[in-house]
Short mmCIF file of C-alpha atoms in Angstrom, two decimals:
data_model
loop_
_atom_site.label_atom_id
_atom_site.label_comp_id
_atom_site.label_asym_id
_atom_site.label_seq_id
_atom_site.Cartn_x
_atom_site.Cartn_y
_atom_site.Cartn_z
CA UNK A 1 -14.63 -19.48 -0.50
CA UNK A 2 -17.84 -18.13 0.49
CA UNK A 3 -19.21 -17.62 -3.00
CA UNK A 4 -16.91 -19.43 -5.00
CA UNK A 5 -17.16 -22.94 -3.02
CA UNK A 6 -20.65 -21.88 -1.84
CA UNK A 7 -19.11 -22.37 2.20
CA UNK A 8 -21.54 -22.38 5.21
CA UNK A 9 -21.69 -18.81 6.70
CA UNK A 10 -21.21 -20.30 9.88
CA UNK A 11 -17.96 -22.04 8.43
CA UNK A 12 -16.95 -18.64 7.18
CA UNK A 13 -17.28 -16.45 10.27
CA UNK A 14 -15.43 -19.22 12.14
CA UNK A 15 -12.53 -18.90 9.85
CA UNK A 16 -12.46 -15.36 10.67
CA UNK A 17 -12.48 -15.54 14.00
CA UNK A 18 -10.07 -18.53 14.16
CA UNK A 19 -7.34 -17.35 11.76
CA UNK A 20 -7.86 -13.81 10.66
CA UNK A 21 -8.63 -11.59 13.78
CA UNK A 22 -5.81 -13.89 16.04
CA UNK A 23 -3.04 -12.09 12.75
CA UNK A 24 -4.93 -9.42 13.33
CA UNK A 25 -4.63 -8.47 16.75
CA UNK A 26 0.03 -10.24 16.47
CA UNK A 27 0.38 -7.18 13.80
CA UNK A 28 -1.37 -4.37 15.78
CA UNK A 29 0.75 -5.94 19.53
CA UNK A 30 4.06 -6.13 17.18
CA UNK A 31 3.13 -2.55 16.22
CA UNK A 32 2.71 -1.57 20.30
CA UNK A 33 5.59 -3.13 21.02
CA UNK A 34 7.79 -1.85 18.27
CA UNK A 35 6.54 1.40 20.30
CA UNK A 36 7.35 0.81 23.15
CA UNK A 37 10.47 -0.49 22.69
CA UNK A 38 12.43 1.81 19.94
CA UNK A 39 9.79 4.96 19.55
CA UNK A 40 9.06 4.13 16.50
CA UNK A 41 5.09 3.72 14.78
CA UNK A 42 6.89 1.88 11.91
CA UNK A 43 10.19 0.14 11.43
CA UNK A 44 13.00 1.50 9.36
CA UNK A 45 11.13 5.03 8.92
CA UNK A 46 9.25 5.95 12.35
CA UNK A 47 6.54 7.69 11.05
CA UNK A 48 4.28 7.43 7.99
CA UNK A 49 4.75 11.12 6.22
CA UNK A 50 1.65 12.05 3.83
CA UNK A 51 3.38 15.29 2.36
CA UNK A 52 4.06 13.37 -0.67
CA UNK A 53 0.98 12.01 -1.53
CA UNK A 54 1.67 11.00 -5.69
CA UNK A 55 5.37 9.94 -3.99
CA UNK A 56 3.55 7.61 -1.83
CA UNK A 57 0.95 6.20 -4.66
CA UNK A 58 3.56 5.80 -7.32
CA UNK A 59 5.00 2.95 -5.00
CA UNK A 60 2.95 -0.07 -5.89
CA UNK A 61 2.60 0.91 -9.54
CA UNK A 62 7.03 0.84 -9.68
CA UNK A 63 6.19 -2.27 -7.27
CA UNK A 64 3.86 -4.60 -9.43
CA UNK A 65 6.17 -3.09 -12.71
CA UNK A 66 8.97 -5.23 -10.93
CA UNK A 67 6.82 -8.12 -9.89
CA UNK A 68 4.81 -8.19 -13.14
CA UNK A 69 7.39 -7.49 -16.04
CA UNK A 70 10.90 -7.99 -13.97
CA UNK A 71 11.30 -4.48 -13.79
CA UNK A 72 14.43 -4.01 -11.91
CA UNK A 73 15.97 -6.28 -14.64
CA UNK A 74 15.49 -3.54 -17.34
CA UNK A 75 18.54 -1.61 -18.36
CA UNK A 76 19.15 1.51 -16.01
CA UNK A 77 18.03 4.39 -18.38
CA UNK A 78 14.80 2.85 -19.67
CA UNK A 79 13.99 2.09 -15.79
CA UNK A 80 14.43 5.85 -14.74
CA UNK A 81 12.20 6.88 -17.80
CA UNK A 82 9.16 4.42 -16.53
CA UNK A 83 9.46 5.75 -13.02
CA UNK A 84 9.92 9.28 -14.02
CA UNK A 85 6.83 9.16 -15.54
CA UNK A 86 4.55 7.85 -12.31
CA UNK A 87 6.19 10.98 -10.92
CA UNK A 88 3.54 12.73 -12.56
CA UNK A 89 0.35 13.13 -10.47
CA UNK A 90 -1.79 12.94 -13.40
CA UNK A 91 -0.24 9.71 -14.55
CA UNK A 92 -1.01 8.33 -11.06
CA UNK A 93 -4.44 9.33 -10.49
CA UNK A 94 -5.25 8.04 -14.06
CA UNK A 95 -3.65 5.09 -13.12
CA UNK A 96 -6.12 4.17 -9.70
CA UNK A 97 -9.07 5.74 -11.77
CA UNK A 98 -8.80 2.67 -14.08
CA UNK A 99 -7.56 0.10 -11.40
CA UNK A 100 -10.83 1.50 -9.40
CA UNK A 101 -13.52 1.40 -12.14
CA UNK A 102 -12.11 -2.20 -13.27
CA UNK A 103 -12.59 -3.50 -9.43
CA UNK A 104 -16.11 -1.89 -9.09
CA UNK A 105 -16.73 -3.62 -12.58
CA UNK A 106 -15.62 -6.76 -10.78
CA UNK A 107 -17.51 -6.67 -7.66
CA UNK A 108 -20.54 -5.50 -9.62
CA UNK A 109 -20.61 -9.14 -11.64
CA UNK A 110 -18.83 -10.89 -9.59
CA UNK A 111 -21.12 -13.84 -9.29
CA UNK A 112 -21.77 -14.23 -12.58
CA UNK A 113 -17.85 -14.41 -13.60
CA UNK A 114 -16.14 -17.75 -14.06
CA UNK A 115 -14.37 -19.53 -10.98
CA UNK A 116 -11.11 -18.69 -12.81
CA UNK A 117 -12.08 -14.75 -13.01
CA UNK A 118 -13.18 -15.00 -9.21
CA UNK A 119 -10.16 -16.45 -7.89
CA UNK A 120 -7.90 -13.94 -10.34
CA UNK A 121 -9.35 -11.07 -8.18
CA UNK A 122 -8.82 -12.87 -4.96
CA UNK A 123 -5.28 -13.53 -5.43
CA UNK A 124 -4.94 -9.73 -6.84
CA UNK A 125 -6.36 -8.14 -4.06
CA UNK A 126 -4.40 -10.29 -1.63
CA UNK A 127 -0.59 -9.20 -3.57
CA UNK A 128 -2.30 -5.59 -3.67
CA UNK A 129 -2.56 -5.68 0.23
CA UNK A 130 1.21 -7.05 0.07
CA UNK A 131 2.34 -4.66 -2.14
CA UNK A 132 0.76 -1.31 0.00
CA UNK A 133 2.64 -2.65 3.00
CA UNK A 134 6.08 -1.72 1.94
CA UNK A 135 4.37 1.80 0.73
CA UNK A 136 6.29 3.75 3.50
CA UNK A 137 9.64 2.33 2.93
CA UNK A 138 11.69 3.85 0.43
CA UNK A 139 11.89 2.27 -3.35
CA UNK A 140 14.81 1.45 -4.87
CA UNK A 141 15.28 2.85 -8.14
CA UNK A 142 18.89 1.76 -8.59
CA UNK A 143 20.52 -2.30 -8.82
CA UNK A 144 18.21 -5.42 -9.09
CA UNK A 145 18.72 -6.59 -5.61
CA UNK A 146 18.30 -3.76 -3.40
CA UNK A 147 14.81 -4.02 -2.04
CA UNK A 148 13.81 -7.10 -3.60
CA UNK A 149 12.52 -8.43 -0.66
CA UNK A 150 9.53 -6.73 -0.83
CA UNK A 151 8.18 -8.13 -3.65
CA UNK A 152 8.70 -12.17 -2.66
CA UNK A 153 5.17 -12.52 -0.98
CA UNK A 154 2.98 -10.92 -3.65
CA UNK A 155 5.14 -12.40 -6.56
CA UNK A 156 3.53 -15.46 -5.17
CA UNK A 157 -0.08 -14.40 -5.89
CA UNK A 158 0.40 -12.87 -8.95
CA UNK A 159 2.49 -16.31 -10.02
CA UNK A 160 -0.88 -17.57 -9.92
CA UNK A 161 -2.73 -15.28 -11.12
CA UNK A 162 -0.08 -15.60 -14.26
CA UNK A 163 -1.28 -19.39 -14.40
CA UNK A 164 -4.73 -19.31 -13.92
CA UNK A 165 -4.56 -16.12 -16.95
CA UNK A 166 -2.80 -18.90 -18.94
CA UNK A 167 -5.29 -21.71 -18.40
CA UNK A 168 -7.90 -19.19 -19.88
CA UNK A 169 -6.24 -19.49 -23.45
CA UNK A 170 -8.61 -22.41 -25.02
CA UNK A 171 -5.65 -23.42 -27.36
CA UNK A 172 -3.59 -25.38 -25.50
CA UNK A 173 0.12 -25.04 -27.50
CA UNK A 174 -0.27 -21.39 -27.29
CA UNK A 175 -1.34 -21.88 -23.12
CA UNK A 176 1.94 -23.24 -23.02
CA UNK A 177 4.30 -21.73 -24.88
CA UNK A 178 3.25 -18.45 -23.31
CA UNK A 179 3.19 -19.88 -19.82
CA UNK A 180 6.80 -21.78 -20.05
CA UNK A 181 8.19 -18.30 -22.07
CA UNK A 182 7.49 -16.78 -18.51
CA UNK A 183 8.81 -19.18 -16.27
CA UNK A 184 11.67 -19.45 -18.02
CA UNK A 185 12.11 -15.57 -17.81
CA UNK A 186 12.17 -15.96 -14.44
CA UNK A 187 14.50 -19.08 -14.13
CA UNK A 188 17.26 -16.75 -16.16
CA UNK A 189 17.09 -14.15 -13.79
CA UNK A 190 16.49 -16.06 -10.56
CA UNK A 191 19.99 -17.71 -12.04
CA UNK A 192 21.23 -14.42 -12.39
CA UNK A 193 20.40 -12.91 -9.29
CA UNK A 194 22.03 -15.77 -7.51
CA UNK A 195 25.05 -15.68 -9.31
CA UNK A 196 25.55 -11.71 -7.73
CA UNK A 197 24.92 -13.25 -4.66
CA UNK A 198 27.42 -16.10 -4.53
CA UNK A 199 30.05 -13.87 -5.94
CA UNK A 200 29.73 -11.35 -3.18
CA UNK A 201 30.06 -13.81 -0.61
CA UNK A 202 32.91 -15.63 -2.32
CA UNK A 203 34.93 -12.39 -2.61
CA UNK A 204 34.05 -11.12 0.55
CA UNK A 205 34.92 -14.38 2.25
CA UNK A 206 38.53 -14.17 -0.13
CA UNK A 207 39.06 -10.05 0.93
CA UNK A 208 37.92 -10.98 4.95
CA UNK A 209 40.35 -13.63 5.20
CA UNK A 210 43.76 -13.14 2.82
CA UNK A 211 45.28 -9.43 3.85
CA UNK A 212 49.11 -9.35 4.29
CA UNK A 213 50.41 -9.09 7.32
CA UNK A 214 50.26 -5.47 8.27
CA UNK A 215 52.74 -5.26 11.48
CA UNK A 216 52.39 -2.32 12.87
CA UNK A 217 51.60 -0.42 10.06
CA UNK A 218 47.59 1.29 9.75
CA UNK A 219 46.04 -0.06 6.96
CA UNK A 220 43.95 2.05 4.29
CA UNK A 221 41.73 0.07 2.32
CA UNK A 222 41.04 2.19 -1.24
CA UNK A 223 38.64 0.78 -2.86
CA UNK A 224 36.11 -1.38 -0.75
CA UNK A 225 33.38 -3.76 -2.43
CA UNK A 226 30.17 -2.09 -1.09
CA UNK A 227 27.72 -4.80 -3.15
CA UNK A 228 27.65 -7.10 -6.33
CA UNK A 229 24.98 -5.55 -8.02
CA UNK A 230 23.06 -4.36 -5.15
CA UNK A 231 23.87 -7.84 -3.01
CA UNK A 232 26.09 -6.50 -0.07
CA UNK A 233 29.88 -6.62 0.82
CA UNK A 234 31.41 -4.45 2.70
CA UNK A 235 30.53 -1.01 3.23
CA UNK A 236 33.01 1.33 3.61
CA UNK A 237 32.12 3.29 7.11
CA UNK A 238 34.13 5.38 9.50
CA UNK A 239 34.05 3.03 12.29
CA UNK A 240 35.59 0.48 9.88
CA UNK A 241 33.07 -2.71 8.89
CA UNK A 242 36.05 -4.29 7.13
CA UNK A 243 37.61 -4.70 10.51
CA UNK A 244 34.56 -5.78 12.42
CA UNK A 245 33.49 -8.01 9.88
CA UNK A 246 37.10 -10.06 9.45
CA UNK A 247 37.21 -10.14 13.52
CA UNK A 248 33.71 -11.21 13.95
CA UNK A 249 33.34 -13.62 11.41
CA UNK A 250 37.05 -14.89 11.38
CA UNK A 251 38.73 -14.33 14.94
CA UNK A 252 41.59 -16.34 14.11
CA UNK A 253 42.58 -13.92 11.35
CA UNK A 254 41.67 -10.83 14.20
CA UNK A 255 43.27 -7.12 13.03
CA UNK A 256 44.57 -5.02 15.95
CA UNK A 257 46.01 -2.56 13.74
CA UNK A 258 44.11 0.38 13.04
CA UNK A 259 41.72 -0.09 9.76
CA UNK A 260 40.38 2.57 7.30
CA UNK A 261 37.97 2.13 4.85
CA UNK A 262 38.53 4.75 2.53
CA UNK A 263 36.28 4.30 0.01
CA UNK A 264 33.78 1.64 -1.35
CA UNK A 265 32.11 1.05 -4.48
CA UNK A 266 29.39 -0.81 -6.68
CA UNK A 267 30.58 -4.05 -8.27
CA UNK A 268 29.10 -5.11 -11.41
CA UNK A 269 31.24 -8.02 -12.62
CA UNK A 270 33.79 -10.18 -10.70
CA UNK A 271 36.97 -9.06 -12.20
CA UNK A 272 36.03 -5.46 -11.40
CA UNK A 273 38.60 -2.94 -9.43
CA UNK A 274 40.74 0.03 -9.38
CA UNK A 275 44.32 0.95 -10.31
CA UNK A 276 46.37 3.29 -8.62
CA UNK A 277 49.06 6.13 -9.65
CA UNK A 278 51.45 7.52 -7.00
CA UNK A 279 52.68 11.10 -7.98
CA UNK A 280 55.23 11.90 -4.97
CA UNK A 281 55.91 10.53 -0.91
CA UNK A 282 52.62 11.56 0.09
CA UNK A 283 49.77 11.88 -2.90
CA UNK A 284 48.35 9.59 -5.46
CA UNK A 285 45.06 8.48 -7.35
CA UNK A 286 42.61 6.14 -7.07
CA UNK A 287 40.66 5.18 -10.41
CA UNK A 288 38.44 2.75 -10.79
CA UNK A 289 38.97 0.17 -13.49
CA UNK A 290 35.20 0.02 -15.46
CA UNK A 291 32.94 2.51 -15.85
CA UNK A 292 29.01 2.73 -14.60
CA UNK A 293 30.20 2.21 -10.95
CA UNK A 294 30.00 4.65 -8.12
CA UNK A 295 32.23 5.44 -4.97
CA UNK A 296 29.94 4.81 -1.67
CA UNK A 297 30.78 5.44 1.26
CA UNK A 298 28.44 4.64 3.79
CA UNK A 299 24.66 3.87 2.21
CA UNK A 300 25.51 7.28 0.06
CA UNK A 301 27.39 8.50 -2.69
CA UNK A 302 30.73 9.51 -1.88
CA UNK A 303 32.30 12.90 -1.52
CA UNK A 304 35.31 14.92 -0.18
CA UNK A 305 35.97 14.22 3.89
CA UNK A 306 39.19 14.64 5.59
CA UNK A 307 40.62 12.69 9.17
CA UNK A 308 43.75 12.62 11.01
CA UNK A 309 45.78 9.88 8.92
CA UNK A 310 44.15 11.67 4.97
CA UNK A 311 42.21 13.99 2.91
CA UNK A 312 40.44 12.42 0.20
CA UNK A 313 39.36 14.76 -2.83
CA UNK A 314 36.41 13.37 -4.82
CA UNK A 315 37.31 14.41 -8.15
CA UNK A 316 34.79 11.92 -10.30
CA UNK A 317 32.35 10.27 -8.31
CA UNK A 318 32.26 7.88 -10.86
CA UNK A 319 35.65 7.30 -11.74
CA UNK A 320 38.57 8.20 -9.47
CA UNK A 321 39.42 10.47 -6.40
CA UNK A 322 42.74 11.97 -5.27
CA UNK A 323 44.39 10.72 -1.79
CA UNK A 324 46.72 12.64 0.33
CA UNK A 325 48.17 11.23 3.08
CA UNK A 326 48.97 13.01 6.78
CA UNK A 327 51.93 10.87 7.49
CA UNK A 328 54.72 9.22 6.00
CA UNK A 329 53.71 6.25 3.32
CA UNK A 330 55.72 4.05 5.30
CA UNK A 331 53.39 4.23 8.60
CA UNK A 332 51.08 2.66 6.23
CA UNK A 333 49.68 -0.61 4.59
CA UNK A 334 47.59 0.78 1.62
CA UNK A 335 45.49 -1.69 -0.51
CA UNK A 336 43.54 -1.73 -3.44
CA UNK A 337 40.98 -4.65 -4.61
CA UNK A 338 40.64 -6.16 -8.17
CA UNK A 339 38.39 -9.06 -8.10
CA UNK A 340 38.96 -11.40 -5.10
CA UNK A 341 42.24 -10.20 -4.37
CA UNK A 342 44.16 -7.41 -2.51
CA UNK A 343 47.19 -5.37 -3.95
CA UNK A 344 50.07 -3.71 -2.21
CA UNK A 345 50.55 -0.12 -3.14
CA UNK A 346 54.42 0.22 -4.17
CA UNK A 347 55.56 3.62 -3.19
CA UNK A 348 58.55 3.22 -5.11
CA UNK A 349 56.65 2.94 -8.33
CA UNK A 350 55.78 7.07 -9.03
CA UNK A 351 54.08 8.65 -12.09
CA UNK A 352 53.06 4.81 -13.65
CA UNK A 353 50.08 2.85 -13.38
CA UNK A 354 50.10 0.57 -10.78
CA UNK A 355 47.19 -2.47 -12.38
#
């Protein structure tokens, strides 16, 4: 505002010292007290770890490639080759050698670039500052809404740097039809994004609250919804969160029985789900209906673990795992999910598919 609007020093300094310095001095106490309090210099991670140097610089490259071009929207495969390649350190250090030289450039004719120009570079280096905040925190290279919340504040800036870029173009049709191609990029997949979301709550809500009656049976849950597309369900953990979640949230639907989530998994589309096969009294398989989903258990991919009540072989961590059960089937309510709705396994029904 100082060059651009040609502002009083005076005006300026008081600006600082009003606004800036009071945020200033909140982040560095919140940083005390988060030290204090938990141990920890920064939240979620503890401490900032410079082993990985390229690791750590490759961040707000993948960052403004999700911002910028909708990144986590592209198809898997294609994504992992674009960050593979800011794995490299020369393709990173070629990378801020540009970004560098371009913002020396800048500052070098700064006053004599348009308004337009001016502000462009304000509102960058304000989403660049964003962006470098969520440096330490790890980047998700997997599912469009894990981690998206880092990039909401600097998608704002660069929203307007998008528009003031756009009000550059002298003819005014092609302004347009460039500017409303974008924004309506963005309305698709806001629209899409949303529609993961409200099917993830609407199936949770539907798994929470209609599970048969159990008696006094435990009950194994097979196949628990661990997100729609990165927007989370319910985890499968060892200290059950389908139990904690359906007593919490709905006490007058509150399990005593013992629960066990078995194991969860990544939904991609509503009508998603496994099947099961039962070979004898005491054994059968659990295989998931589509392909390109995972078993999770936990915030990890799923492997082999025994307890008192199971063992559970992971055969195809992408496809199906064998069960074997402790006790007698008939101590036992044993479910499996397709869509919004739980299934009974039949232990009658041996050696067929059980849909």
């Amino acid at each position: 505002y100082r060059i651009a609007l040609g502002y009083e020093r005076k005006v300026c300094l008081k600006s600082v010292v009003l606004f800036f310095v009071p945020q200033i001095i909140m982040f560095f106490g919140h940083l005390v007290l988060l030290r204090i309090v938990w141990g920890n210099r920064i939240a979620h991670i503890g401490t900032l770890s410079f082993s990985n140097p390229v690791g750590l610089l490759s961040k707000p490259i993948l960052y403004f490639f999700h911002i910028i071009f909708l990144g986590r929207y592209f198809p898997q495969t294609l994504k992992i080759k674009i960050y593979s390649v800011f794995e490299s350190g020369t393709a990173v250090y070629s990378f801020y050698a540009i970004a560098l030289l371009l913002f020396l450039t800048a500052f070098l004719f700064f006053s004599k670039l348009q308004k337009k120009i001016q502000a462009i570079i304000l509102f960058a280096l304000i989403s660049i500052a964003f962006v470098f905040l969520a440096v330490p925190l790890d980047f998700a290279t997997i599912l469009y809404i894990i981690g998206d919340r880092y990039i909401y504040i600097p998608s704002a800036f660069t929203s307007i740097i998008f528009a003031l870029l756009a009000s550059l173009i002298s003819y005014r049709p092609a302004a347009v039809a460039i500017f409303s191609s974008y924004l309506l990029l963005n309305v698709y997949y806001t629209a899409k994004t949303n529609q993961s979301t409200y099917y993830a709550a609407t199936i949770t809500k539907s798994l929470l609250t209609e599970v048969p009656s159990p008696g006094n049976k435990k009950i194994l849950l097979l196949n628990l919804p661990a997100c729609m597309n990165g927007a989370l369900m319910i985890r499968a953990q060892d200290e059950s969160e389908f139990k904690l979640m359906n007593n919490m949230f709905y006490p007058q639907n509150k399990i005593n029985n013992e629960v066990y989530d078995v194991c969860g998994y990544n939904m991609q589309q509503p009508n998603n789900g496994a099947h099961v096969y039962v070979f004898n009294d005491s054994v059968l398989n659990v295989t998931l209906n589509q392909w390109g989903a995972w078993w999770w258990r936990g915030d990890l991919g799923a492997g082999s673990y025994e307890n008192k009540e199971y063992k559970l072989n992971m055969t195809d961590p992408g496809h199906w795992y064998q069960l074997i059960l402790k006790h007698p089937a008939s101590e036992y309510l044993i479910l499996y999910q397709v869509g919004s709705k739980w299934k009974t396994v039949d232990w009658n029904k041996k050696n067929v598919d059980q849909n």
